[in-house]
Coordinates of C-alpha atoms and ligand atoms in Angstrom, one line a residue:
X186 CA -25.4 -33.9 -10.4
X187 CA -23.8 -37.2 -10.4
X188 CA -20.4 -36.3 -10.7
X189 CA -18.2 -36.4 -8.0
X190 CA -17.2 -32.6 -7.3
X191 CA -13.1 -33.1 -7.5
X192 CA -11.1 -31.1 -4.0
X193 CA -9.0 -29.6 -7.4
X194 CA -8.8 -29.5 -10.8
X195 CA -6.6 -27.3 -12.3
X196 CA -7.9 -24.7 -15.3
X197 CA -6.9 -24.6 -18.5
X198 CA -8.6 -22.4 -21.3
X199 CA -8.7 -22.1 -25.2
X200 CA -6.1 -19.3 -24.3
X201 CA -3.7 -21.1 -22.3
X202 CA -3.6 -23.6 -25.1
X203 CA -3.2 -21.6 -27.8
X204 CA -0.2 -19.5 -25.6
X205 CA 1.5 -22.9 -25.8
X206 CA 0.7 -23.9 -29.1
X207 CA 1.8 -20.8 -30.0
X208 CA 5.8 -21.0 -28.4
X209 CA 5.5 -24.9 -29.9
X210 CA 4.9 -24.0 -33.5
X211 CA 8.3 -21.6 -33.4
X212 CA 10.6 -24.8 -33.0
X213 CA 12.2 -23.0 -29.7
X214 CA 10.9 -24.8 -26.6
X215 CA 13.5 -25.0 -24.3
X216 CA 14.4 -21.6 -22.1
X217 CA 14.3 -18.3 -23.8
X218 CA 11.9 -15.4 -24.3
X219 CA 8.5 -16.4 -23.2
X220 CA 10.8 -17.6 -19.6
X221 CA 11.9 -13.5 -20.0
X222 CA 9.1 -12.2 -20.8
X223 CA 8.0 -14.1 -17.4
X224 CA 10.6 -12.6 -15.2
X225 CA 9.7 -8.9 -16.4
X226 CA 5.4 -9.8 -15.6
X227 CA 6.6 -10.3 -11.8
X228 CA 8.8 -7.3 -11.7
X229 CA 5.8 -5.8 -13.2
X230 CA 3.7 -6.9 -10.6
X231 CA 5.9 -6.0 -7.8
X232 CA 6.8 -2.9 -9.8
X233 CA 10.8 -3.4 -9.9
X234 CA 13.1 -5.2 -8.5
X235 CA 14.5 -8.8 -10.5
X236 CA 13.3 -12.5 -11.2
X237 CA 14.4 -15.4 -12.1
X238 CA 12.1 -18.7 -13.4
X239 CA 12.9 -21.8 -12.2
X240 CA 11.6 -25.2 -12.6
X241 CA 9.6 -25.5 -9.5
X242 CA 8.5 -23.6 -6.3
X243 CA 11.2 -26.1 -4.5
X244 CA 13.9 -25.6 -6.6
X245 CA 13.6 -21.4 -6.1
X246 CA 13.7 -21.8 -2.6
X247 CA 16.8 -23.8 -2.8
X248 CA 18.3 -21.1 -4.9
X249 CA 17.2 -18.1 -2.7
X250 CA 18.9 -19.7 0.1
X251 CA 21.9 -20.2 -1.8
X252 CA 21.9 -16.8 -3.1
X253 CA 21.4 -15.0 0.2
X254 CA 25.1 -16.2 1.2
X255 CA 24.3 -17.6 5.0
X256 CA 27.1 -19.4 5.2
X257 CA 28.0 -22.6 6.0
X258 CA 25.4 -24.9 7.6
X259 CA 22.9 -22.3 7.8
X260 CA 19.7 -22.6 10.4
X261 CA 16.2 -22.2 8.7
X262 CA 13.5 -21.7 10.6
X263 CA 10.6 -23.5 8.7
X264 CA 6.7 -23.9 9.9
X265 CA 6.3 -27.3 11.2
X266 CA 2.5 -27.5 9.3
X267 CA 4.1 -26.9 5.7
X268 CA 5.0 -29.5 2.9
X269 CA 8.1 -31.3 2.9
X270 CA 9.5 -29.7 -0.1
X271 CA 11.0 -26.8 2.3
X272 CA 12.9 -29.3 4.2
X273 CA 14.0 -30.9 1.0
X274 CA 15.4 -27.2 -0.3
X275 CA 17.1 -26.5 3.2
X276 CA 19.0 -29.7 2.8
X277 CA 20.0 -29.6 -0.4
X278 CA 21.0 -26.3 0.2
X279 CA 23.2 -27.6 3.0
X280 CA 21.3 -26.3 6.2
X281 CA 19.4 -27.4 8.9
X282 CA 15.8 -26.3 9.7
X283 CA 14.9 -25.0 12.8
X284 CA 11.1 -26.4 13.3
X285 CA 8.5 -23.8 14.1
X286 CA 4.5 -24.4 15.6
X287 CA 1.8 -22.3 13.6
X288 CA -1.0 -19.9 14.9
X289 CA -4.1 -21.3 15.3
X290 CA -5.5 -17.9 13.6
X291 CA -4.1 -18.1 10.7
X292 CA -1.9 -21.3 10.5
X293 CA 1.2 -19.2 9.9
X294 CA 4.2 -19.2 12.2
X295 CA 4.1 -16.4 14.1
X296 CA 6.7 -14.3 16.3
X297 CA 5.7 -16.2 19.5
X298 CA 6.1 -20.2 18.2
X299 CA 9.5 -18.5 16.2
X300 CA 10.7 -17.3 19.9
X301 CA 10.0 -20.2 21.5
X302 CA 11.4 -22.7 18.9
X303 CA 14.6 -20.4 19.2
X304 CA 14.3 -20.5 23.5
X305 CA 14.1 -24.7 23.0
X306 CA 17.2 -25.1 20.8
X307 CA 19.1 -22.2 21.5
X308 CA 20.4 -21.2 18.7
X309 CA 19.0 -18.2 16.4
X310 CA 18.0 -19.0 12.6
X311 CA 20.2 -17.3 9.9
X312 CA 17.2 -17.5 7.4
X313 CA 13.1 -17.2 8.8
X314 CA 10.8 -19.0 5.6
X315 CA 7.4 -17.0 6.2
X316 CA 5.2 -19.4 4.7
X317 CA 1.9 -17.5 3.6
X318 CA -0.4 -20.8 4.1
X319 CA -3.8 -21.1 2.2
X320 CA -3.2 -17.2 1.1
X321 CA -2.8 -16.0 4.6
X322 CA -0.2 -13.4 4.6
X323 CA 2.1 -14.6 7.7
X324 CA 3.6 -11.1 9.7
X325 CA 6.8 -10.8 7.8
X326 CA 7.8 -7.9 9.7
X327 CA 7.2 -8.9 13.3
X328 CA 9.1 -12.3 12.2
X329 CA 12.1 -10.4 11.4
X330 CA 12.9 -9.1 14.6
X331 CA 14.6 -12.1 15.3
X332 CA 17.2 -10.5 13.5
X333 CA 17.2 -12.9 10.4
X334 CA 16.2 -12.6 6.5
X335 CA 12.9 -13.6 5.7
X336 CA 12.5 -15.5 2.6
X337 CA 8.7 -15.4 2.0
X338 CA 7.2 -18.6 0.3
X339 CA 4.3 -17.1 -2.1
X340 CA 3.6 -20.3 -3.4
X341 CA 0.3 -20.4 -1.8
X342 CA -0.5 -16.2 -2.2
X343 CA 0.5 -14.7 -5.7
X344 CA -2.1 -12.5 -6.4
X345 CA -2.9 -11.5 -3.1
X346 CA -2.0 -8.1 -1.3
X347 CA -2.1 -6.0 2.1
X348 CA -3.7 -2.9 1.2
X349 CA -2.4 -2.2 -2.4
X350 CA 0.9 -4.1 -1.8
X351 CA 1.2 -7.7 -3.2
X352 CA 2.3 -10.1 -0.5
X353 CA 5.9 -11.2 -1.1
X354 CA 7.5 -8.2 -1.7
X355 CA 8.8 -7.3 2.0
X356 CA 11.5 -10.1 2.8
X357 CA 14.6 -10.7 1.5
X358 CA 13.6 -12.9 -1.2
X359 CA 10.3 -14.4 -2.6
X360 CA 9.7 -17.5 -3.7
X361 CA 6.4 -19.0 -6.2
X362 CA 5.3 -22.4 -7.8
X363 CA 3.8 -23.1 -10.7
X364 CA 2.6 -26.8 -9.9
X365 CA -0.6 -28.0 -11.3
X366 CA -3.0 -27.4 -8.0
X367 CA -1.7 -23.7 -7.4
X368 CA -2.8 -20.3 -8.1
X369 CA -1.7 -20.5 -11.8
X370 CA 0.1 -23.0 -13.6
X371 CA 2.2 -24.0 -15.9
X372 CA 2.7 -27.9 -15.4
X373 CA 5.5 -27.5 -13.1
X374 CA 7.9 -24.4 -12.8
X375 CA 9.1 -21.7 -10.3
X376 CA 10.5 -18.2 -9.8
X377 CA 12.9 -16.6 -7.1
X378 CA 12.8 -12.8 -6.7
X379 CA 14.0 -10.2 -4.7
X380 CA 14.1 -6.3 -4.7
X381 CA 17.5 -5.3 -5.4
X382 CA 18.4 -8.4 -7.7
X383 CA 20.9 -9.8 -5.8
X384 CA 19.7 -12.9 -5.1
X385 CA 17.6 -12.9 -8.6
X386 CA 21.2 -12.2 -10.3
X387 CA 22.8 -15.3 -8.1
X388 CA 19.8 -17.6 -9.2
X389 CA 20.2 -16.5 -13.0
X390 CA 24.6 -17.4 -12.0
X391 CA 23.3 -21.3 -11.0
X392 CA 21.0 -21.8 -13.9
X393 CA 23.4 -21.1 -16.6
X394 CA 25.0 -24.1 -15.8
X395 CA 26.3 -24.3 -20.0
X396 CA 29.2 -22.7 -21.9
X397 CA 30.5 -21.0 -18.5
X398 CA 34.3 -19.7 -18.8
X399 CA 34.5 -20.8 -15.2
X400 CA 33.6 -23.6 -13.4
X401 CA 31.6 -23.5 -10.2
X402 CA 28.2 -26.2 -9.6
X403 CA 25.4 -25.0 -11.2
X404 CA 22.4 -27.0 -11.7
X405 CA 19.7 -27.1 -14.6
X406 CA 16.4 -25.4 -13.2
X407 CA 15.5 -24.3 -16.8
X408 CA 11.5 -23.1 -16.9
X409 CA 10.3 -23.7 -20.6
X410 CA 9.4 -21.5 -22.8
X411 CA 5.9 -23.4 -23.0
X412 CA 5.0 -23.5 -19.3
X413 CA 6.1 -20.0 -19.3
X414 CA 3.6 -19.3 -21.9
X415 CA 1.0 -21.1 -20.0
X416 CA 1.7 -19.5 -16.6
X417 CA 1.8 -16.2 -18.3
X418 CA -1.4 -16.7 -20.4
X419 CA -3.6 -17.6 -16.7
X420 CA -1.7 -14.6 -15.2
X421 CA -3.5 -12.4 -17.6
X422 CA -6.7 -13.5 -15.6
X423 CA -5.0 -13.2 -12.1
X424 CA -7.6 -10.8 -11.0
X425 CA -10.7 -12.9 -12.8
X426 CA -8.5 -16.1 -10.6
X427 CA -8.8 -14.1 -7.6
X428 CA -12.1 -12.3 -7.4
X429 CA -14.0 -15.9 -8.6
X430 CA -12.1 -17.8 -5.3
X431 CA -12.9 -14.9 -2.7
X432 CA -17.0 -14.8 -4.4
X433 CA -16.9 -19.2 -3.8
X434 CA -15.5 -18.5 -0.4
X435 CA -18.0 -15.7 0.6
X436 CA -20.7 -18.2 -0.4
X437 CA -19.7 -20.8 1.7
X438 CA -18.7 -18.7 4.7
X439 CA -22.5 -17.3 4.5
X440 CA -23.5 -21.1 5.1
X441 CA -21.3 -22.0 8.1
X442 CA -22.4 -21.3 11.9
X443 CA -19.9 -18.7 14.0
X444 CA -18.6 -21.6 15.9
X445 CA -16.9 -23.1 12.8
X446 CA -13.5 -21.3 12.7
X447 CA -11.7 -20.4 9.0
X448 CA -8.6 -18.2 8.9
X449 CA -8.4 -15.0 10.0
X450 CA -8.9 -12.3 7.4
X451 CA -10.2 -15.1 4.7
X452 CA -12.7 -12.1 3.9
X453 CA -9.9 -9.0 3.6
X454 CA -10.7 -7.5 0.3
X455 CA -7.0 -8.4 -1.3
X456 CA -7.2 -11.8 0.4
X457 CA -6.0 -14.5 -2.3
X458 CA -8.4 -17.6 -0.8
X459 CA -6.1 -20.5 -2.2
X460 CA -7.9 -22.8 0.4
X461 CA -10.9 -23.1 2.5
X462 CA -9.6 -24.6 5.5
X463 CA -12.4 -25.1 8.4
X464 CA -11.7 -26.0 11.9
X465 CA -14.1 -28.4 13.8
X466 CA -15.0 -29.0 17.3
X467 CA -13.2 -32.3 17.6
X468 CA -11.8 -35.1 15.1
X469 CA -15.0 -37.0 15.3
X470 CA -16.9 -34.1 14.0
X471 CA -14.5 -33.5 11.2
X472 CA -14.3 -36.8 10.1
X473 CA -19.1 -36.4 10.2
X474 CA -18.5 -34.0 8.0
X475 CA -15.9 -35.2 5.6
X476 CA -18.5 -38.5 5.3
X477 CA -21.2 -35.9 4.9
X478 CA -19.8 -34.2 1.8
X479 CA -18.4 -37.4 0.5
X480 CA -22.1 -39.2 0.3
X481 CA -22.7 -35.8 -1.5
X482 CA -20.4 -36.7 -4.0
X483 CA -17.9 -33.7 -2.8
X484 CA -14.4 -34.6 -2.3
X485 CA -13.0 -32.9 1.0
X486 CA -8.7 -33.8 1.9
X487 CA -7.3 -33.3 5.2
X488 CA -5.0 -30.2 4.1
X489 CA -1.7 -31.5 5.8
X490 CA -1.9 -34.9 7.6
X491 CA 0.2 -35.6 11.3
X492 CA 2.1 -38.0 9.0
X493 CA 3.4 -34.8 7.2
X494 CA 4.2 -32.8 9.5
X495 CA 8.1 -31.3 9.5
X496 CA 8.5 -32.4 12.9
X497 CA 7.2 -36.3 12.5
X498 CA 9.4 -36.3 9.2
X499 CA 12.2 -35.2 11.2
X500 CA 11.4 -37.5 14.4
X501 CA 11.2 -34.5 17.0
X502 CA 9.1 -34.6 20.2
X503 CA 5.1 -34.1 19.0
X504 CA 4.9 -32.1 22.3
X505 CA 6.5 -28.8 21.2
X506 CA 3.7 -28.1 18.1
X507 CA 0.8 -28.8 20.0
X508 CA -1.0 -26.8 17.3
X509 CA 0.1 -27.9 14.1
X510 CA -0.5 -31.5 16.2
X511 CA -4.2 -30.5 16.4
X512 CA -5.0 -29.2 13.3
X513 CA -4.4 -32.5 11.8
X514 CA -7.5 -33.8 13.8
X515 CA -9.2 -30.9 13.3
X516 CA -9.3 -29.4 9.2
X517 CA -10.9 -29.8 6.7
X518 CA -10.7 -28.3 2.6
X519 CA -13.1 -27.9 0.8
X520 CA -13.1 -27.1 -3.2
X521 CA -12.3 -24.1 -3.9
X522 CA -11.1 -23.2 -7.4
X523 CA -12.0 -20.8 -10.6
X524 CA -12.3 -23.6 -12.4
X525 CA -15.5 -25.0 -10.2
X526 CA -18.9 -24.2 -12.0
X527 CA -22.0 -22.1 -10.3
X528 CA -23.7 -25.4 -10.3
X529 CA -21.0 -27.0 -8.5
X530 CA -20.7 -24.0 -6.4
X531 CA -24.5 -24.6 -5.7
X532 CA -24.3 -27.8 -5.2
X533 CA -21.5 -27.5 -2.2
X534 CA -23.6 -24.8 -0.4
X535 CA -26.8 -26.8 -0.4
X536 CA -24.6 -29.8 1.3
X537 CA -23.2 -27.6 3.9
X538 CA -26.4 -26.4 4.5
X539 CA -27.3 -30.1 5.3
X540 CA -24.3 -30.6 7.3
X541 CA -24.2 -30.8 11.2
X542 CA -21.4 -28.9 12.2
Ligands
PLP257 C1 3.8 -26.1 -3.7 C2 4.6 -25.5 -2.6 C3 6.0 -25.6 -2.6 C4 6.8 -26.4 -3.6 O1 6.6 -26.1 -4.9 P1 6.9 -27.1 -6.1 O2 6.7 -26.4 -7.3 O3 5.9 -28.2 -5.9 O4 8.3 -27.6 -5.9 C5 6.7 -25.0 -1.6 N1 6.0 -24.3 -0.6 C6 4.7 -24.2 -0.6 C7 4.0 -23.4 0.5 C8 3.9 -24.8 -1.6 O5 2.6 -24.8 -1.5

């Protein structure tokens, strides 16, 4: 094999075409009854509650923290090892993040980095984002007993579940992406949600910015009806999506030595593997094994780099996220899609197999 194995490549079948061509060929391609028919897949997936799509995972969780009335200048508590979109929502959404440390386990803030990021600054968050990073289901409940609404950030997890409940349905508010390199996709494109519809109903309020009786700023965050199509067409294979990333990532975890850590629970039965993030020894060994793979034409990225960490963005003392600070010299991703062939799949395992770890 002489081509170079891609970290990503997003999947696209004869069926997601035709889903679009489909909505293209009835002249109607703005928002309108493929985005409904969207909304109602989630509440069937989370059996009840309401949803409303949006055009991307940042601009839902801008939304849900409108919609969950906080107040004025509200405090988020964010993960520092995240992507910069969540500060960009908590902005614009005119609040100020409260910078959290991951868990080494699972690379999910967790109730003891919240505390202490609360004991630093003293002041208590009137939102907690639980990222679920990679498809790692962050402890929602333990995380509220700060005393705070937890909006969960699915954008990394849809299609995963704890036992036979799908992760994202225990905060306040849930939030998804439909970028290119995610779980499914439609393009770009989003969705808020929430249980009892209160926050869904507020989201549905600021996208209707047009032919209001009242005036109040709202903001186009129309889906299409085309990416709608397209995201619902690869949610009919969610399970297929699913079950094809946990079987790659069984593969390669049969090939790696115990010393080599991955997230916890990457093996749970309704795990949702969206990456396979190891952990070396040191950064010198990581950056071996990156060369290795790469001279075996397999593309590896540094998941989040110390350059994109929230707390470098936002100029704050490196000290206080010691982990997040040494996972960037640490981790590694390897590819890990549905879209990746056995071949490919074949080909990965036998260059880990060569691999010193
Ligand atoms: C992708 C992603 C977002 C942002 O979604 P966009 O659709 O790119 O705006 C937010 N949070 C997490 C965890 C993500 O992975």
């Amino acid at each position: 094999m002489n081509d170079l194995i891609p970290h990503n490549r997003p999947m696209v079948t004869d069926e997601d075409r035709s889903a679009v061509d489909t909505v293209l060929r009835t002249g109607r391609i703005a928002s309108g009854e493929e985005v409904e028919e969207l909304e109602r897949d989630f509440d069937t997936i989370y059996g009840g509650g309401a949803s409303c799509a949006v055009s991307s995972g940042t601009a839902a969780l801008l939304v849900a923290l409108r919609s969950l009335q906080l107040g004025s200048d509200p405090v988020v508590a964010v993960p520092t090892y995240s992507c910069s979109a969540l500060l960009n929502a908590i902005f614009f959404a005119g609040g100020t993040p409260l910078v959290v440390d991951v868990s080494r386990n699972d690379l999910n803030m967790d109730l003891e980095s919240l505390e202490g990021a609360i004991a630093r600054h003293g002041r208590s968050p009137d939102v907690v984002v639980a990222v679920h990073s990679f498809g790692a289901p962050a402890d929602v409940q333990a995380l509220s007993s700060v005393g705070a609404p937890v909006i969960e950030d699915c954008c990394q997890s849809l299609g995963g579940a704890i036992g036979a409940e799908p992760i994202g349905g225990f905060g306040a508010a849930s939030v998804f992406s439909f970028y290119a390199t995610k779980i499914v996709t439609g393009g770009h494109g989003g969705l808020v949600r929430d249980r009892d519809g209160v926050v869904a109903e507020a989201a549905r309020d600021f996208r209707q910015f047009d032919l209001r009786t009242d005036y109040a700023p709202r903001f186009n965050v129309h889906m299409t009806d085309f990416q709608a199509a397209m995201v619902r067409s690869q949610l009919r294979r969610l399970d297929w999506i699913a079950e094809r990333r946990r079987s790659i990532a069984s593969r390669y975890l049969a090939t790696l030595p115990t010393h080599v850590l991955v997230e916890a629970g990457i093996e749970e039965p309704g795990r949702m593997v969206y990456r396979f993030v190891v952990q070396l020894a040191n950064q010198q060994r990581r950056d071996e094994v990156r060369s290795r793979l790469s001279e075996a034409g397999i593309q590896t990225i540094v998941p989040i780099e110390r350059f994109e960490l929230l707390h470098r963005y936002l100029g704050l003392e490196p000290a206080a996220f010691p982990v997040a600070e040494a996972m960037t010299d640490l981790t590694l991703s390897l590819p890990l899609y549905p879209g990746l062939s056995d071949a490919e799949v074949d080909h990965v395992v036998a260059a880990l197999e060569t691999v010193r770890w």
